[in-house]
CSV table of C-alpha atoms in Angstrom, one decimal:
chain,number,residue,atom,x,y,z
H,266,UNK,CA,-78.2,-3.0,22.6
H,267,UNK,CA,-76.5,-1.0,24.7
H,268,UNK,CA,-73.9,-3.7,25.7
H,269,UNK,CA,-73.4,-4.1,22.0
H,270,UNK,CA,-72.0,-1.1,21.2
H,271,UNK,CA,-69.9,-1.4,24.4
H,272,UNK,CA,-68.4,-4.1,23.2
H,273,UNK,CA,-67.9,-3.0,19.6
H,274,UNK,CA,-66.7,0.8,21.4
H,275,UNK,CA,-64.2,-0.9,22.9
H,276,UNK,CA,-63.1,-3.8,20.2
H,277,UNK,CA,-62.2,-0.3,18.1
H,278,UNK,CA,-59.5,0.7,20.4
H,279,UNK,CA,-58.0,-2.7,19.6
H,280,UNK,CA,-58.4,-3.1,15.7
H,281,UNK,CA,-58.3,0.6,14.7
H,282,UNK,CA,-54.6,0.8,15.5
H,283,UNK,CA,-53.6,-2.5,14.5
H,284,UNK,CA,-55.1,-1.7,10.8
H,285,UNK,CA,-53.3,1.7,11.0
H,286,UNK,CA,-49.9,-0.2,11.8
H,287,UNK,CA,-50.5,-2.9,9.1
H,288,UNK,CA,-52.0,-1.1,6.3
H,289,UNK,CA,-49.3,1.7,4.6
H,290,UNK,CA,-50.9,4.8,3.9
H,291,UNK,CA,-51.9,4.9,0.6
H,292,UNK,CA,-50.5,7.3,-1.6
H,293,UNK,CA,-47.2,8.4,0.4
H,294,UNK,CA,-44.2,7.5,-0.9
H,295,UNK,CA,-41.3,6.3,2.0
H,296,UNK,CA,-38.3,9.2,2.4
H,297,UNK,CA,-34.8,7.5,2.2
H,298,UNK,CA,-33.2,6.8,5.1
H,299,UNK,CA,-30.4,9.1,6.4
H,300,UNK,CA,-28.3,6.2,7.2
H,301,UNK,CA,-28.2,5.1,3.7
H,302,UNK,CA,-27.7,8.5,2.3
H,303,UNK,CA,-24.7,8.7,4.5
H,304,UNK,CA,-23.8,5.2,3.7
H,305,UNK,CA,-23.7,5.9,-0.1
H,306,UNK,CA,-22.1,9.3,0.5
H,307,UNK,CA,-19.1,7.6,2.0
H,308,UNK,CA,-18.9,4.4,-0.2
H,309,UNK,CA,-19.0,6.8,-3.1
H,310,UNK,CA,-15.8,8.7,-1.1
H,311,UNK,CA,-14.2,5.7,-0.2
H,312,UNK,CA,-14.5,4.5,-4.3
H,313,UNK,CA,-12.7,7.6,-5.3
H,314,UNK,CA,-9.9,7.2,-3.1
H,315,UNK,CA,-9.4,4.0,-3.9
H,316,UNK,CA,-9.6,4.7,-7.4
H,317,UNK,CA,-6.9,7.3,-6.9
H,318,UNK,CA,-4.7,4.9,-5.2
H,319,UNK,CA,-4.9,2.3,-7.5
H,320,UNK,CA,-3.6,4.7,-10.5
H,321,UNK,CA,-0.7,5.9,-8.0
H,322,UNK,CA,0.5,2.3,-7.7
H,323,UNK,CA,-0.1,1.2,-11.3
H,324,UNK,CA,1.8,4.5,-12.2
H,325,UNK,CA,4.6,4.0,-9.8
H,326,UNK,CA,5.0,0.3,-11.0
H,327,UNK,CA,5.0,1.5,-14.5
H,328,UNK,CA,7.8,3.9,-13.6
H,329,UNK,CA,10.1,1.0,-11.8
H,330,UNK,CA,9.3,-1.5,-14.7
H,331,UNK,CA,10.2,1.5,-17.3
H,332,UNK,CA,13.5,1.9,-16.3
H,333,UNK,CA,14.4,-1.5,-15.2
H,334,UNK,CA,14.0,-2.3,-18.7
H,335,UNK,CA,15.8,0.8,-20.1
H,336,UNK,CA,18.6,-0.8,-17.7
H,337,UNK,CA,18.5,-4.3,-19.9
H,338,UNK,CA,17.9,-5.0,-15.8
H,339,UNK,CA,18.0,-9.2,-14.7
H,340,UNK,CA,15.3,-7.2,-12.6
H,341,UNK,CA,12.8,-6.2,-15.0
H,342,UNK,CA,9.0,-7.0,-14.5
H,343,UNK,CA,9.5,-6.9,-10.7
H,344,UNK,CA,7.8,-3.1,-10.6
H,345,UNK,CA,4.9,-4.5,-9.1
H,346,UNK,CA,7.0,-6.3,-6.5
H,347,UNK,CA,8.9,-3.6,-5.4
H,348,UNK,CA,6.1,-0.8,-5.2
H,349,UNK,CA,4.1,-4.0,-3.0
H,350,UNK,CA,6.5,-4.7,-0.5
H,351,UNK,CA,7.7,-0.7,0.0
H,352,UNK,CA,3.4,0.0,0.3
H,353,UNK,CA,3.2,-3.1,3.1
H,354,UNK,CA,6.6,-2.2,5.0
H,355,UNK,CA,6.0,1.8,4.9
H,356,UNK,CA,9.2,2.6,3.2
H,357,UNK,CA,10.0,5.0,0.1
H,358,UNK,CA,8.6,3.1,-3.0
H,359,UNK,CA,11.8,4.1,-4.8
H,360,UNK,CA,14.3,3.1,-1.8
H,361,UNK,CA,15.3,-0.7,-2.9
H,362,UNK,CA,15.0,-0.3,-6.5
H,363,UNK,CA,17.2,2.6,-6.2
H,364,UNK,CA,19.4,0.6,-3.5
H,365,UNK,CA,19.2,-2.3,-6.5
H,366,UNK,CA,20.9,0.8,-9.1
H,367,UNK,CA,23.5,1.5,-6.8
H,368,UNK,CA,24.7,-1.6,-5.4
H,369,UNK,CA,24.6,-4.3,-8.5
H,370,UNK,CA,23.7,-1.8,-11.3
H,371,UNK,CA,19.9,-3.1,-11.2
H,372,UNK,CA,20.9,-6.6,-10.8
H,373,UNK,CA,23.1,-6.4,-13.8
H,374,UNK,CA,26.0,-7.0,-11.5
H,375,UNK,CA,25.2,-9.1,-8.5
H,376,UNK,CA,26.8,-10.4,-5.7
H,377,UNK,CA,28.4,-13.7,-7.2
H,378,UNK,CA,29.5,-15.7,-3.9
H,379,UNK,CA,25.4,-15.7,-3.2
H,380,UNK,CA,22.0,-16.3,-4.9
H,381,UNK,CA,20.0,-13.1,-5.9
H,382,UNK,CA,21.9,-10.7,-3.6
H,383,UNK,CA,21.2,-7.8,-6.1
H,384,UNK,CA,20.8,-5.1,-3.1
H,385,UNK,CA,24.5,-5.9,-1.6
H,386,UNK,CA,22.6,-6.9,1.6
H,387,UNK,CA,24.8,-8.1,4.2
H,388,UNK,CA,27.7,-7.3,2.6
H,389,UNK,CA,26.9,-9.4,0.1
H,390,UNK,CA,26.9,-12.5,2.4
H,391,UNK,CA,23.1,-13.3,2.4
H,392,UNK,CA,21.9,-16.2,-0.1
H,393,UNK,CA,17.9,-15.7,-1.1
H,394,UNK,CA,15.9,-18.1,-2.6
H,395,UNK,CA,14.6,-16.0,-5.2
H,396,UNK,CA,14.3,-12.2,-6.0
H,397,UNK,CA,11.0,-12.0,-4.4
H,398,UNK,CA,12.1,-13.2,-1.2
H,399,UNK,CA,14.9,-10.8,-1.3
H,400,UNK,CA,12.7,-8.2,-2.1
H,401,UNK,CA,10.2,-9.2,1.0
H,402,UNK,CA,13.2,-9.4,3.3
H,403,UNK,CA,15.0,-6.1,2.9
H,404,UNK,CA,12.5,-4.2,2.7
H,405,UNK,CA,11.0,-5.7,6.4
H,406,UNK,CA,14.2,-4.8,7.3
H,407,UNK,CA,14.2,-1.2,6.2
H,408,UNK,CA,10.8,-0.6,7.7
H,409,UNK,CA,11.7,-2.0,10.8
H,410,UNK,CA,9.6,-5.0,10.5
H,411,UNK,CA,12.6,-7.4,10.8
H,412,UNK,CA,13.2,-7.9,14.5
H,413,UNK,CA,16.5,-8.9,14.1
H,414,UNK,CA,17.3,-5.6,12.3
H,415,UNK,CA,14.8,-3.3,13.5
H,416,UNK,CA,16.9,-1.2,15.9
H,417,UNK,CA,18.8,-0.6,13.1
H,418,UNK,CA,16.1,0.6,10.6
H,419,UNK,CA,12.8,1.4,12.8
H,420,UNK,CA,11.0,4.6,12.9
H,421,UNK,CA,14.1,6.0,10.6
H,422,UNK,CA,14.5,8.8,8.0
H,423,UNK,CA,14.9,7.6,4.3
H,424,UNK,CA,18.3,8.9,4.5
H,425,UNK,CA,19.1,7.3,7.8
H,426,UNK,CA,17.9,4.4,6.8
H,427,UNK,CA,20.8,5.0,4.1
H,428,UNK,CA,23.3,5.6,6.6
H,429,UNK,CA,22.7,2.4,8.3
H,430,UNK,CA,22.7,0.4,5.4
H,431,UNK,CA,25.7,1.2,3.7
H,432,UNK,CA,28.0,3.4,6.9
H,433,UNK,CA,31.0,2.8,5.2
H,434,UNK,CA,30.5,5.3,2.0
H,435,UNK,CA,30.2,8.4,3.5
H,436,UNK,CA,28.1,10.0,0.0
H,437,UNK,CA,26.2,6.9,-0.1
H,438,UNK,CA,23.0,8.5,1.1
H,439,UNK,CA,23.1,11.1,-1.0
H,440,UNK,CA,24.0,9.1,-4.0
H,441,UNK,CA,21.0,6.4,-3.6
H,442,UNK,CA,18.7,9.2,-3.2
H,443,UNK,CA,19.9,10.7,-6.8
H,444,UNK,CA,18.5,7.5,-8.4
H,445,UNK,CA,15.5,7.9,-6.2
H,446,UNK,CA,14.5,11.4,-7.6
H,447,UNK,CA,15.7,10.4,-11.0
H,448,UNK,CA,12.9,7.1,-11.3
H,449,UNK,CA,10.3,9.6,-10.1
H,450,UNK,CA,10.8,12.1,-12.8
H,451,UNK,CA,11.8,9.3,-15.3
H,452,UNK,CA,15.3,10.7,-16.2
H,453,UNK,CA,18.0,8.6,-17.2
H,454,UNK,CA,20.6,8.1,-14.3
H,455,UNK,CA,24.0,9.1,-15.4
């Protein structure tokens, strides 16, 4: 007898834990996980950000696309374009359709020798294929993402940027960035 409960004394030091480890205790509910707290706590951050982003850029397209077409603009439904490509190159939302006011009235008045040169761009010598790809281009060019042009444009002020584009009117800054403030605040450009 005695070697039986030797053998069962020491089989317990074996089963006894793996029963504990296997078998949940009954009656205690699991506490969440930190990690997930914290996981939720930032997704729930990141959501709202996003959420406030996404009503900047629907309200700064709405704001281009309202006065393109007060304009009777050639231009119009292109809001979404413009506000895209100024987000991805890093450059004032407001610059090219401003640039667009000032150089062809909005398209309205285009470079005729070339196709969709609405932003005078090159002194009106460049030919696009269509106003989204003259969109894309000058607005890699103003954020320095051209690297034929970036010396010219990278790392720049908005009104440098300005200077550069257009150094033979000497107001020219000044007067692109008057359109610029007048799109924010919706006003009609006189």
């Amino acid at each position: 007898m005695n070697k039986q409960k030797i053998i069962q004394f020491l089989q317990s030091f074996v089963a006894i834990p793996m029963l504990a480890v296997a078998t949940p205790l009954v009656g205690v509910t699991s506490l969440p996980s930190p990690t997930v707290v914290i996981n939720q706590d930032i997704m729930t951050k990141a959501s709202m950000i996003t959420t406030q982003e996404v009503d900047s850029h629907k309200d700064r397209i709405i704001k281009v696309n309202k006065l393109l077409a007060s304009y009777d603009s050639p231009l119009e439904g292109y809001g979404e374009k413009f506000v895209v490509e100024a987000d991805k190159n890093n450059i004032d939302w407001r610059l090219l359709v401003a640039i667009a006011g000032q150089e062809s009235t909005f398209g309205i008045h285009s470079c005729k020798k070339v196709s969709n040169s609405f932003l005078g761009y090159g002194s009106c010598k460049i030919n696009f294929k269509s106003v989204d790809e003259a969109i894309e281009r000058v607005s890699a060019s103003l954020g320095g993402n051209n690297e034929n042009t970036a010396k010219h444009y990278d790392g720049k002020t908005t009104k440098q940027i300005l200077r550069k584009y257009n150094s033979v009117k000497p107001d020219y800054p000044n007067q692109v960035i008057r359109i610029m403030k007048m799109i924010d605040n919706n006003e009609d450009i006189v």
